[in-house]
Each structure stands twice: as C-alpha cells, then as structure tokens.
CSV table of C-alpha atoms in Angstrom, one decimal:
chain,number,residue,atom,x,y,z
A,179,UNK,CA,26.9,-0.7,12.2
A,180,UNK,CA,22.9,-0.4,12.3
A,181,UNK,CA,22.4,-3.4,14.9
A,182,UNK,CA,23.0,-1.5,18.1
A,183,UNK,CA,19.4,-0.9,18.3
A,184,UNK,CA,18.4,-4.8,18.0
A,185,UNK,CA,18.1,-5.1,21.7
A,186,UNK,CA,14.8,-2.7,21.3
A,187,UNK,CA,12.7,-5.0,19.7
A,188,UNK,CA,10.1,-4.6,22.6
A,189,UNK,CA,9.3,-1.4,20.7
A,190,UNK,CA,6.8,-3.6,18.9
A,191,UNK,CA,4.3,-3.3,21.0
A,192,UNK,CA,5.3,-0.3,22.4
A,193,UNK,CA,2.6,2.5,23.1
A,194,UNK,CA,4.2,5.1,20.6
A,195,UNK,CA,3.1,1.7,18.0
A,196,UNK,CA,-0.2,2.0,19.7
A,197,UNK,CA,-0.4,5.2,19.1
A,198,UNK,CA,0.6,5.0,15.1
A,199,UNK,CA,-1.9,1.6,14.8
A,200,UNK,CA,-4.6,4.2,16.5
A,201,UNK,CA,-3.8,6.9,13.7
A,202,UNK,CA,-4.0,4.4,10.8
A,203,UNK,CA,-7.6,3.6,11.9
A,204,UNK,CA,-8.6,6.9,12.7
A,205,UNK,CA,-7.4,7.6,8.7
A,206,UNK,CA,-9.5,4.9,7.5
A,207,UNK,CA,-12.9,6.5,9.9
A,208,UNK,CA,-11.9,10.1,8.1
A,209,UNK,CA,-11.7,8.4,4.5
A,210,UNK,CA,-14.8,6.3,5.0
A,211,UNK,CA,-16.8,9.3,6.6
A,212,UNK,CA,-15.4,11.4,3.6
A,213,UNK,CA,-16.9,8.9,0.8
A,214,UNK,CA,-20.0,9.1,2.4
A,215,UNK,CA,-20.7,12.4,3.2
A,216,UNK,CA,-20.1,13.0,-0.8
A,217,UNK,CA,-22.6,10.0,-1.2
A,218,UNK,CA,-25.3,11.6,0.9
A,219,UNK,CA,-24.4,15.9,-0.5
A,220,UNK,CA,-25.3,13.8,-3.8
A,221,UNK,CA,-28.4,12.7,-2.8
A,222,UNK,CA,-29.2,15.6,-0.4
A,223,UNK,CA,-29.0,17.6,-3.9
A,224,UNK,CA,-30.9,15.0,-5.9
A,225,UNK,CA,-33.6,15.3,-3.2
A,226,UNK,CA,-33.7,19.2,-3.4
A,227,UNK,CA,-34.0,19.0,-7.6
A,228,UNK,CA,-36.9,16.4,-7.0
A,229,UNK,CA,-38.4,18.7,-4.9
A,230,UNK,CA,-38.0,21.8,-6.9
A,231,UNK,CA,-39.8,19.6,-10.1
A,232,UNK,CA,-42.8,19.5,-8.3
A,233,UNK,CA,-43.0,15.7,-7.7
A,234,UNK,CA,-45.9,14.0,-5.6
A,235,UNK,CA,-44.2,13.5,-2.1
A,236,UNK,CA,-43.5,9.8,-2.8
A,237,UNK,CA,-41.5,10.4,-5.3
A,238,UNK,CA,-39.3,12.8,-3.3
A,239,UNK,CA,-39.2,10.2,-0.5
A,240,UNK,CA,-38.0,7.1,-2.9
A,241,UNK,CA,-35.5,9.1,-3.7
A,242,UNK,CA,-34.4,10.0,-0.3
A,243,UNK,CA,-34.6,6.9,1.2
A,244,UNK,CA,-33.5,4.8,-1.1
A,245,UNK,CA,-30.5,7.4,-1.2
A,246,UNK,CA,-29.6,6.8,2.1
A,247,UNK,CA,-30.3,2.9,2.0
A,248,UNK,CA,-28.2,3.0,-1.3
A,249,UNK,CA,-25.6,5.0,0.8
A,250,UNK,CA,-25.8,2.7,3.5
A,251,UNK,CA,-25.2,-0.2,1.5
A,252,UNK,CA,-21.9,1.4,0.0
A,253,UNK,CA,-20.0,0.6,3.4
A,254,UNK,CA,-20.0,-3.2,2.8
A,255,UNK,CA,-18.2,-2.2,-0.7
A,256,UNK,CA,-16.0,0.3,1.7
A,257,UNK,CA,-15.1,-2.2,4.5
A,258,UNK,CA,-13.9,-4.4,1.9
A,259,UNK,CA,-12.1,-1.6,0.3
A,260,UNK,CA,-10.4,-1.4,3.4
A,261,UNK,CA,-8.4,-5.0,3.5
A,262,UNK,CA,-7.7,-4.4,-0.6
A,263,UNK,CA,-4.2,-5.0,0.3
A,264,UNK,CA,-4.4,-9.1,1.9
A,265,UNK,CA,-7.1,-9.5,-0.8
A,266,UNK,CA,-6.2,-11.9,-3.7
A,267,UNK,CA,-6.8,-11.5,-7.1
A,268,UNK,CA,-10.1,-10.5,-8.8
A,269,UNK,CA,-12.9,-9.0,-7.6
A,270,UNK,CA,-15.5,-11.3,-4.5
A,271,UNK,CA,-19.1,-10.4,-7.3
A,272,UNK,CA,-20.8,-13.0,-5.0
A,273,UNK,CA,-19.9,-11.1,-1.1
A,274,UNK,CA,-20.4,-7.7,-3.0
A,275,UNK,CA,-23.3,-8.7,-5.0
A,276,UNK,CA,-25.9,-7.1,-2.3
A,277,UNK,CA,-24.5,-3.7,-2.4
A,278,UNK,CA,-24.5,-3.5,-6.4
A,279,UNK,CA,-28.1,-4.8,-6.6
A,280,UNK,CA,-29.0,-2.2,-4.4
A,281,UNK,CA,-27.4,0.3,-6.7
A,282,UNK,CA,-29.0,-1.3,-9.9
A,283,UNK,CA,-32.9,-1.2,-8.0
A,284,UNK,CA,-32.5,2.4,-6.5
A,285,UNK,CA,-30.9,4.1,-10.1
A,286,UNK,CA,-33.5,1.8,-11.8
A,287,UNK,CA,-36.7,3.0,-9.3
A,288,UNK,CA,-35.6,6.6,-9.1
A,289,UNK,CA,-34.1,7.7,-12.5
A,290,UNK,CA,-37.6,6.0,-13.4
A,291,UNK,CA,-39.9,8.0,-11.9
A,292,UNK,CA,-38.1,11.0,-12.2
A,293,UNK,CA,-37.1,10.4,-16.0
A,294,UNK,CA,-33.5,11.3,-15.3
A,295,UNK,CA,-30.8,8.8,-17.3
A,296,UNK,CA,-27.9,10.5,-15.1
A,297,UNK,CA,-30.0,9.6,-11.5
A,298,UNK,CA,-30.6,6.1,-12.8
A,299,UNK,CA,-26.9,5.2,-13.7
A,300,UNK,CA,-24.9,7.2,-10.6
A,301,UNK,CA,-25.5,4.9,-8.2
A,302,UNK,CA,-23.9,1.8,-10.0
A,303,UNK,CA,-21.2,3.8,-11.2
A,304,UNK,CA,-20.0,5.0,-7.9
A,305,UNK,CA,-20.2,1.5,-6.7
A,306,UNK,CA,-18.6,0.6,-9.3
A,307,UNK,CA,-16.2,2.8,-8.7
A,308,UNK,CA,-15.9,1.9,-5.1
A,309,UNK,CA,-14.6,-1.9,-6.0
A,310,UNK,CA,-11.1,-3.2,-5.6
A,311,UNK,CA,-9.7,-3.2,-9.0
A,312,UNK,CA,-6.5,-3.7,-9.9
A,313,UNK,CA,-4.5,0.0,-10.2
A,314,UNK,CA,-4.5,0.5,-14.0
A,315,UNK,CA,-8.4,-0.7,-14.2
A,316,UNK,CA,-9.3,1.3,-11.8
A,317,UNK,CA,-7.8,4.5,-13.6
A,318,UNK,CA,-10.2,3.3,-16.5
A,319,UNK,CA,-13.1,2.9,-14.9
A,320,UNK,CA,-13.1,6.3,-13.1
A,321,UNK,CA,-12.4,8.0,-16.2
A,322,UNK,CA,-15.4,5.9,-18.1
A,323,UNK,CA,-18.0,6.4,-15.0
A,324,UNK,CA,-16.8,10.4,-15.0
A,325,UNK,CA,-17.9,10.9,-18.9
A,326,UNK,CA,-20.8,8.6,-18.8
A,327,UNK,CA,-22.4,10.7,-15.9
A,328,UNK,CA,-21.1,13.6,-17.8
A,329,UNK,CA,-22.7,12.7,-21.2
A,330,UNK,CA,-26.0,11.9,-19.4
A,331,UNK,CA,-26.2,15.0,-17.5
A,332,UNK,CA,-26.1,16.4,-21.2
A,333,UNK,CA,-28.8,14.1,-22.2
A,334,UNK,CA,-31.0,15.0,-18.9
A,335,UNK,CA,-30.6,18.6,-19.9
A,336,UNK,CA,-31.4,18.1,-23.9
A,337,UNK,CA,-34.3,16.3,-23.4
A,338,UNK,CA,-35.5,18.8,-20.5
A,339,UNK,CA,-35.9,15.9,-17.6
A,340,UNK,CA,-34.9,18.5,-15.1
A,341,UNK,CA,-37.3,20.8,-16.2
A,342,UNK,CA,-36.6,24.3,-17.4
A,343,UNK,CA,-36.1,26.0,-13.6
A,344,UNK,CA,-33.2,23.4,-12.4
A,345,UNK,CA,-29.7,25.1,-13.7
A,346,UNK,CA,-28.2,22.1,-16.3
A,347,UNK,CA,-24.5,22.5,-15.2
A,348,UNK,CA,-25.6,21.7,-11.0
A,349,UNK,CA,-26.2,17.5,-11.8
A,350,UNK,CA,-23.2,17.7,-14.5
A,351,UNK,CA,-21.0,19.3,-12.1
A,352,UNK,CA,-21.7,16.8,-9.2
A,353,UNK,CA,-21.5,14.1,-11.6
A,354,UNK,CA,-18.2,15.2,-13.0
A,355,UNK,CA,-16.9,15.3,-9.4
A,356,UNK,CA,-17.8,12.5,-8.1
A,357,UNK,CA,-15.6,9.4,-9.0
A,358,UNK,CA,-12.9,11.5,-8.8
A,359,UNK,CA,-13.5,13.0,-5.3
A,360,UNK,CA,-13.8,9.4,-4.3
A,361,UNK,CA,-10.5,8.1,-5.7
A,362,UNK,CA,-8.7,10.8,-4.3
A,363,UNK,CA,-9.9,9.6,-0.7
A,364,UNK,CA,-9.3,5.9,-1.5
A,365,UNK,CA,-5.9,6.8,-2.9
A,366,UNK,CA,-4.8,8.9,0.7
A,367,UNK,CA,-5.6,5.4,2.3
A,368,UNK,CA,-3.6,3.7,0.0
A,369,UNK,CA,-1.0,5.7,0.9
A,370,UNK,CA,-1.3,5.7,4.5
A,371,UNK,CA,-1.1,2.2,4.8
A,372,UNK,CA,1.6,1.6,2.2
A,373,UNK,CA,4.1,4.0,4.2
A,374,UNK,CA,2.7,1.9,7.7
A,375,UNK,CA,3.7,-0.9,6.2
A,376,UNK,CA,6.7,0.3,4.6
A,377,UNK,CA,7.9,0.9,8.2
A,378,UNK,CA,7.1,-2.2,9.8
A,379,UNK,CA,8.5,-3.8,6.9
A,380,UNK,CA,12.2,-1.9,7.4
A,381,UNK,CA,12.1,-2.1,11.1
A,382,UNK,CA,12.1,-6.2,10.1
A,383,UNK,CA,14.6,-5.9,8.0
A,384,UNK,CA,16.9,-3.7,9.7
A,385,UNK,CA,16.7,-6.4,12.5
A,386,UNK,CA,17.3,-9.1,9.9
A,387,UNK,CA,20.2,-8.2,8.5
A,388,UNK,CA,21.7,-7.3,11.8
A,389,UNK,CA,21.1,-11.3,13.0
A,390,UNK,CA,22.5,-12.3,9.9
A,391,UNK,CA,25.4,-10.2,10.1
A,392,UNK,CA,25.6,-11.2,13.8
A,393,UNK,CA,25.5,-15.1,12.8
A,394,UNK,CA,27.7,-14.9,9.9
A,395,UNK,CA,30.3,-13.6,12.5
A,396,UNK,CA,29.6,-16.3,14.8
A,397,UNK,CA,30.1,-18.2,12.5
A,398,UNK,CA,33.4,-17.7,10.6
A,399,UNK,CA,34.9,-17.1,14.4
A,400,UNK,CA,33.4,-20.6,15.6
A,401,UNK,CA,33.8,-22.7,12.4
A,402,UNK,CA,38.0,-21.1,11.9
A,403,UNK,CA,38.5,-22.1,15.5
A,404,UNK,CA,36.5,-25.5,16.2
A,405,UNK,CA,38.2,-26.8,12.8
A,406,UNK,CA,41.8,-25.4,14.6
A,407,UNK,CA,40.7,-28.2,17.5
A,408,UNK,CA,39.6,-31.3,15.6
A,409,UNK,CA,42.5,-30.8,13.6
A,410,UNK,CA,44.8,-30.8,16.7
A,411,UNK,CA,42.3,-33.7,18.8
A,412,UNK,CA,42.7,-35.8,15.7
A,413,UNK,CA,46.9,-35.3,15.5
A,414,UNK,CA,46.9,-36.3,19.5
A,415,UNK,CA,44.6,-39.0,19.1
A,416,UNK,CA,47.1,-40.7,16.9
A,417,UNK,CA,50.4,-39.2,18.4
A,418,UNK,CA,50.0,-40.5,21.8
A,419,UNK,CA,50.2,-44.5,21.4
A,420,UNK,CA,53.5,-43.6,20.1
A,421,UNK,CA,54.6,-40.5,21.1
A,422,UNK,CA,52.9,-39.5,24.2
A,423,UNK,CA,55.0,-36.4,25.2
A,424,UNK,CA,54.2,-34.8,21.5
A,425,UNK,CA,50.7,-35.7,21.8
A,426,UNK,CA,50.4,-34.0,25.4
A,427,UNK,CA,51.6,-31.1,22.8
A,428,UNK,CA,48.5,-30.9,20.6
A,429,UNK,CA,46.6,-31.5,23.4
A,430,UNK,CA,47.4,-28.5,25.0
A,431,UNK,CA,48.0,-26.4,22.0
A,432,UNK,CA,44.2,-27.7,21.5
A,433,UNK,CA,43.1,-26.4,25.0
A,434,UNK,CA,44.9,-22.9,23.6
A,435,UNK,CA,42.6,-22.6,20.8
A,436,UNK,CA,39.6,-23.6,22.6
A,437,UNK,CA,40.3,-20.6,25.1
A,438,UNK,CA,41.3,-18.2,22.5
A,439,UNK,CA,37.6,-19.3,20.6
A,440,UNK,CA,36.3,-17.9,24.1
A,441,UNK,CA,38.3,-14.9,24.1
A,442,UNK,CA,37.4,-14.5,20.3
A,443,UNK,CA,33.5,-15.0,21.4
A,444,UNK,CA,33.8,-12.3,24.3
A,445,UNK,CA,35.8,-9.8,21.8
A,446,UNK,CA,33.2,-10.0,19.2
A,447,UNK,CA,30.3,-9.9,22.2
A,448,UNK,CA,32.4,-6.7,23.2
A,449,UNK,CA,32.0,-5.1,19.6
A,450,UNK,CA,28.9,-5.6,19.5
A,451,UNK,CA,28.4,-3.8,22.5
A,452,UNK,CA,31.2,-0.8,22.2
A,453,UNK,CA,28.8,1.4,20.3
A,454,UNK,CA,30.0,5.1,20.7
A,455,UNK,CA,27.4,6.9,22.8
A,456,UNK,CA,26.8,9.7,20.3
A,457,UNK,CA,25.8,6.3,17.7
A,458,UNK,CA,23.6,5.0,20.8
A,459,UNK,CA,21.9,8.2,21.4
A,460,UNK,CA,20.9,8.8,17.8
A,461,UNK,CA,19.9,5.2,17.6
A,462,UNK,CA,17.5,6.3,20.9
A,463,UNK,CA,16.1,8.9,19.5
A,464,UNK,CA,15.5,7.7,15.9
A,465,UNK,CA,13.7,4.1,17.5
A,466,UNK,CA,11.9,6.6,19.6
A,467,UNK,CA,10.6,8.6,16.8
A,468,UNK,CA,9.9,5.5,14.7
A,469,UNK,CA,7.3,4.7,17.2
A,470,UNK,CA,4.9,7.7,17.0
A,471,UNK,CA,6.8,9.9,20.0
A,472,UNK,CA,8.0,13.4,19.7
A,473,UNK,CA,11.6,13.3,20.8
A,474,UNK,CA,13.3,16.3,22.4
A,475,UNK,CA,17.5,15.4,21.8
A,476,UNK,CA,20.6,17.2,23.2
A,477,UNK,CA,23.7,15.3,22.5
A,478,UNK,CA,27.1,16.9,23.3
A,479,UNK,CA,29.3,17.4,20.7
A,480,UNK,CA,32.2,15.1,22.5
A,481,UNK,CA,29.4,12.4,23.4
A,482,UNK,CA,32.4,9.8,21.7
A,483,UNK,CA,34.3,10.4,24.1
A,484,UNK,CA,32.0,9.5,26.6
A,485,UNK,CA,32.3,5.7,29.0
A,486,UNK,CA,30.7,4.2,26.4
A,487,UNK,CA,30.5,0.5,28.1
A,488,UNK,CA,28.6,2.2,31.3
A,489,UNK,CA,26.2,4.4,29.6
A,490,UNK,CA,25.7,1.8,26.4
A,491,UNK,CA,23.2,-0.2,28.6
A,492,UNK,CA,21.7,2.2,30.4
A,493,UNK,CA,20.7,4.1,27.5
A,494,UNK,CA,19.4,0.8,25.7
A,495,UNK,CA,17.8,-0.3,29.1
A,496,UNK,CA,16.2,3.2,29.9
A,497,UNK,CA,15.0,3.3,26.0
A,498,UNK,CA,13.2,0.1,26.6
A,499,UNK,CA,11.6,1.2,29.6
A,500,UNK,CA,10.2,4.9,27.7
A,501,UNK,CA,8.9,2.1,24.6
A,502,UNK,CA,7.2,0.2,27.2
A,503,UNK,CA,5.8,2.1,29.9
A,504,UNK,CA,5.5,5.4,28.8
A,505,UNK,CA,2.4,7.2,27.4
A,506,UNK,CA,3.6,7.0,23.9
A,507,UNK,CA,3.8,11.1,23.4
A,508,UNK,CA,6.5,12.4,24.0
A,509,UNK,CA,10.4,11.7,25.5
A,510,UNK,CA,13.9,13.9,26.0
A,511,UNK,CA,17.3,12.8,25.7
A,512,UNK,CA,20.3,14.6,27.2
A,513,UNK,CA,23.7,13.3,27.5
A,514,UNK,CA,26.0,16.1,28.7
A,515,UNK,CA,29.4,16.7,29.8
A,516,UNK,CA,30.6,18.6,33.4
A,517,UNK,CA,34.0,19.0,35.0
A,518,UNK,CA,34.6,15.7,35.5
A,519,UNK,CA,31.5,13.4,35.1
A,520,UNK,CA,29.0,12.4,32.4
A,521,UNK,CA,25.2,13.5,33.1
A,522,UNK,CA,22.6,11.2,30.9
A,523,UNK,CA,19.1,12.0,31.5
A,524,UNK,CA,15.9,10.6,29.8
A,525,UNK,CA,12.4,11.7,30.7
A,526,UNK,CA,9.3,11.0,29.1
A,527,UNK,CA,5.2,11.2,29.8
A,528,UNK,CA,3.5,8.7,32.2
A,529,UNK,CA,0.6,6.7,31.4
A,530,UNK,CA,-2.3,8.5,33.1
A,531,UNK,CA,-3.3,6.6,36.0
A,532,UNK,CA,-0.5,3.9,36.4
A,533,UNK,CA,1.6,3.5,39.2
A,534,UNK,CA,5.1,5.5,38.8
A,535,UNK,CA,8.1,4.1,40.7
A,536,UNK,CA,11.5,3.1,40.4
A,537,UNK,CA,11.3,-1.0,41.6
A,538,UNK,CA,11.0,-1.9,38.3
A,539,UNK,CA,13.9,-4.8,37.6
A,540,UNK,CA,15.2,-2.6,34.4
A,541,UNK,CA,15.9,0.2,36.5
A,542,UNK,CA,17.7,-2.1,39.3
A,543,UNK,CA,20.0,-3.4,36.5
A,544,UNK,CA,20.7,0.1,35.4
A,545,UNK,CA,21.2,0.3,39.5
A,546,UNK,CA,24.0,-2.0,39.3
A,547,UNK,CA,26.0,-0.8,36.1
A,548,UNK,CA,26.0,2.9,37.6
A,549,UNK,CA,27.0,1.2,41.0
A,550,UNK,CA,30.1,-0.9,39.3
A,551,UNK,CA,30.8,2.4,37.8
A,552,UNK,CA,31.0,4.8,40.7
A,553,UNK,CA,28.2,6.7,39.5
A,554,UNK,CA,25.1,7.9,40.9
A,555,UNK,CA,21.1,7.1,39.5
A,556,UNK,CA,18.9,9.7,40.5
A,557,UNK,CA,14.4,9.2,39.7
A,558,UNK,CA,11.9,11.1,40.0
A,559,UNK,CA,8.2,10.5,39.0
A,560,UNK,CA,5.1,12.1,38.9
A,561,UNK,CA,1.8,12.3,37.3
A,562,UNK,CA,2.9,13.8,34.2
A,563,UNK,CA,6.6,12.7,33.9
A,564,UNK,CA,9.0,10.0,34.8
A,565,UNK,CA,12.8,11.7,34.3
A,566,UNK,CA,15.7,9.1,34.9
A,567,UNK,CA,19.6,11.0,35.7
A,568,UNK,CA,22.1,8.8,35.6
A,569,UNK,CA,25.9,10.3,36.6
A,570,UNK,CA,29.1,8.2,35.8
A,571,UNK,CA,32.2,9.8,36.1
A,572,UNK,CA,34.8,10.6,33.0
A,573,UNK,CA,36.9,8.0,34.0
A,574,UNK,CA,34.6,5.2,34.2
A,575,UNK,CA,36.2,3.2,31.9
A,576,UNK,CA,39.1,2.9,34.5
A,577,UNK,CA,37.1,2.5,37.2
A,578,UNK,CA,35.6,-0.7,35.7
C-alpha cells in the first residue's frame, strides 16, 4: 500500500523543496526578463527607424524614453501576471489602470510625431496582451492584436510613414511576432507552476488517503470490538444480581475481548509497519526524487527477503534525516546482501558550512534498533558527504 512513506512528511520543508520553490522563481525571473527584453528589441528597433527617417533628435528621444518608461511600466501588468492563478474572476482595470495609460500616452505621443498608426497602437496591444484573461479570451485577443499590428504595418507602408529607405516587411515582422512571442513565455509559466502545484497537490493527497485508509481501519477494528464489550458489560450487569457465577463469565469473556482489541491494535500497527524493504527503498528513493534531489539507487534483487522490521525504520529514519539536513542535491541508496548479513547504506551532500556529526537524536534511535538487532552502525562525515552504513545480520528477525 502507498502509506509507507507517510512518516516522511518532514519532506515539506525539506531543502530538495527549497531547491524546487528556488527553480519556480528563477522560471518566473527568466520569463519576465524574456517579455522584456522583446519589449525593449521592439523599441531598440523603433528607435533605429526613427533615426534612419531623419527625425529632429527629440523625436528620437520620446520615442526612446518613453519606450523604456512604457517598458518599465509593463512589469506592474507582469507581477500581476504572476499570481493569475489565486486571482479571482475578471480583470483589477483600476490596480492596472497606470500601466495601460502609459501605453495609451506613449503610442498616442510617438505614433504622433512620427505618423506611424502601427507605433501608436503596439504599446496598448501588447499590454493588452499582457493582462490576465480568462484562457479562451486570451486566445482571441492575441490573435486580434497580431492582425491589427499586421494590417497597420500595411497601412504604415501604403501611405509611406516609414519613408521609402525603411524595408516595409522589418515593423510587420516584429509586429507579427510579438503577441505571440509573449504568450509563448506566459504559457511556459503556466505550465511550470501548474505541474508545481500538481505535485504538492498529490503529495497531499497521497497522504490523505493513506490517513483515511489508516482511520477507517482503526475504526472497523475498534468499533467490531468495543461493541463485543458493551454487549458482554451490559449481559453481566444484569446477570450478576442473580447469577453471579455466569456474570463473573461475561466479565471475563469481556476482559478477553478488550485484550484481543489490543492485540488487534498492535497487529494492524505491525502491518503498517511490515513494509518489504525492496517497497521501502523504492518509496526512499521516489520521496527523494519528489523533492528536487538526484537519487543514485542499488537495490538487490532479494531486498524482500531482507529483516524488514530492523531496516524498515532505519531507512524511514535515515530518509528523514537526508530530507532535512542535507544540501538538497544529491543522495545514494544501497541495500545489499553478503554471506550472512544485510549492508544498508545512504549517503548524501552536506550543507556547506554546517556542522556534520552523528549526536543527532534520529541517528541514536537508529543506534538502538541496530543495537536490539545485533548489528553494527557505522558514520562518517565530511565536508562534502555524510554516508550512514548500517549492518544487521540475515537472521535479525530471530534475533529480535
């Protein structure tokens, strides 16, 4: 069953989550530092056509810097971009209304002055394009801003407001290009955090349904065998004023069901528990992965067969310690088998600069299960790696 994991919740806040949370962000800084690198090739190129018209220098420095203020004021449309997910419905006109009247003024000045229809409208349309609309209106409006842009580059060209020495098809192309480059960098966000929150969302789940499974069993085993009691309580309470002997009876059939409840509790506790170690080690390794490490694996084929109520813990306990104290890079797993013992070993990168040691109160439990097993804990730390061998022999089981 998938709960043998459960006791690894720590993994949470593990560094190897760090480490995803860390790449998330740092795909938001590429996305965001794609849009506006576009943004400022666009104007970069609007500047050089100014220039090549022979405008009077003021003209060439509106539209440069009210390019890059226009630019500028496309990150306030982007940072909202960012939280589109925990946003309600509709679109917030009023907390986005200083970027667009940016937009409107620097088109407006610019495509004024220099008498180009496609330089007035692009900077409203990328903004435009830039909002949080819902998925199918957001297909629509890219695909209107594209031919609008397109069309006007035509009209620029026809009515010559390029002049005859600027090639027609350089503002078209750029114009053409434009929503959709943009899109296509919003949309890799999207996905990004749609899959990080598709795996939060299972790692949840997977933990909830193992409770409830968990609970459910608790439950039938406590409900069958606390009913079994009252019933048999009840049956002496009204047996012994008249029959004491046969209500000693149900009094002690009733302390046989409250200890077989107990031994019920411990068998199901033990279930739980008996995971087969090939089961635990894949569980390792696949928690391991889940948070952001690169897991090296070597699991012997007869790893079944192995003591699986010594090792069980340890490899849960020493799991938890990689999750929590390691540097979140990189881990091994080994479980092999020799004559006559069972070699575990999990090693894994320390944090640069932190203390390494083996006093930790994990590791002293781990102590005591190899101990009660006859087995042997060996660590060693460094600076780059903390490796943790643990020994037990084959017939632990016996032993214990």
């Amino acid at each position: 069953m998938s709960s043998r994991i459960e006791p690894l919740a720590p993994a949470v806040s593990s560094p190897g989550a760090v480490s995803l949370t860390r790449g998330v962000t740092a795909t938001w800084w590429y996305t965001l530092t794609a849009v506006l690198f576009i943004e400022v090739m666009l104007i970069g190129a609007w500047v050089g056509i100014v220039a090549a018209m022979d405008f009077r220098v003021t003209v060439v420095l509106v539209v440069a810097v009210g390019g890059l203020l226009w630019c500028a004021s496309t990150l306030l449309l982007l940072f909202d971009y960012r939280h589109r997910i925990d946003a309600g419905p509709g679109v917030p006109w009023r907390r986005l209304a200083v970027p667009l009247v940016v937009a409107v003024v620097f088109g407006g000045v610019a495509g004024a002055l220099t008498g180009s229809w496609q330089l007035a409208v692009m900077p409203l349309a990328q903004s435009l394009v830039l909002l949080n609309w819902p998925r199918g209106v957001r297909f629509r409006v890219v695909v209107a801003a594209t031919l609008l842009l397109v069309a006007l580059a035509f009209v620029d060209s026809a009515t010559d407001a390029l002049g005859m020495g600027i090639p027609t098809w350089l503002p078209g192309a750029y114009a053409a290009l434009l929503p959709g480059m943009t899109v296509s960098s919003l949309w890799f966000w999207d996905v990004m955090v749609t899959l990080d929150r598709a795996r939060a969302s299972e790692s949840r789940l997977a933990a909830t349904q193992e409770r409830l499974r968990v609970a459910t069993d608790v439950h039938d085993l406590q409900g069958h065998h606390l009913q079994v009691i009252a019933l048999q309580l009840e049956l002496a309470e009204r047996l012994l004023p008249r029959d004491a002997d046969a209500g000693m009876e149900q009094l002690r059939a009733a302390r046989v069901s409250v200890d077989e409840a107990r031994q019920g509790t411990r068998d199901l506790a033990t279930r739980f528990r008996s995971v087969p170690l090939s089961d635990e080690l894949a569980n390792a390794r696949d928690l391991l992965r889940a948070a952001g490490l690169e897991v090296e694996a070597v699991i012997d084929p007869d790893a079944a067969a192995a003591p699986a109520s010594a090792l069980g813990p340890v490899i849960r306990e020493t799991t938890t310690n990689v999750l929590r104290h390691g540097g979140g890079r990189r881990a091994r797993l080994a479980l092999t088998r020799t004559a006559d013992a069972w070699r575990y070993e999990i090693a894994n990168d320390a944090v640069q600069g932190a203390a390494v040691g083996d006093d930790g109160s994990g590791l002293e439990g781990v102590r005591r299960r190899i101990d009660d097993a006859r087995g042997t804990l060996e660590v060693h730390a460094d600076e780059e790696e903390f490796v943790v061998v643990v020994t037990v022999p084959s017939n632990a089981e016996e032993v214990r």
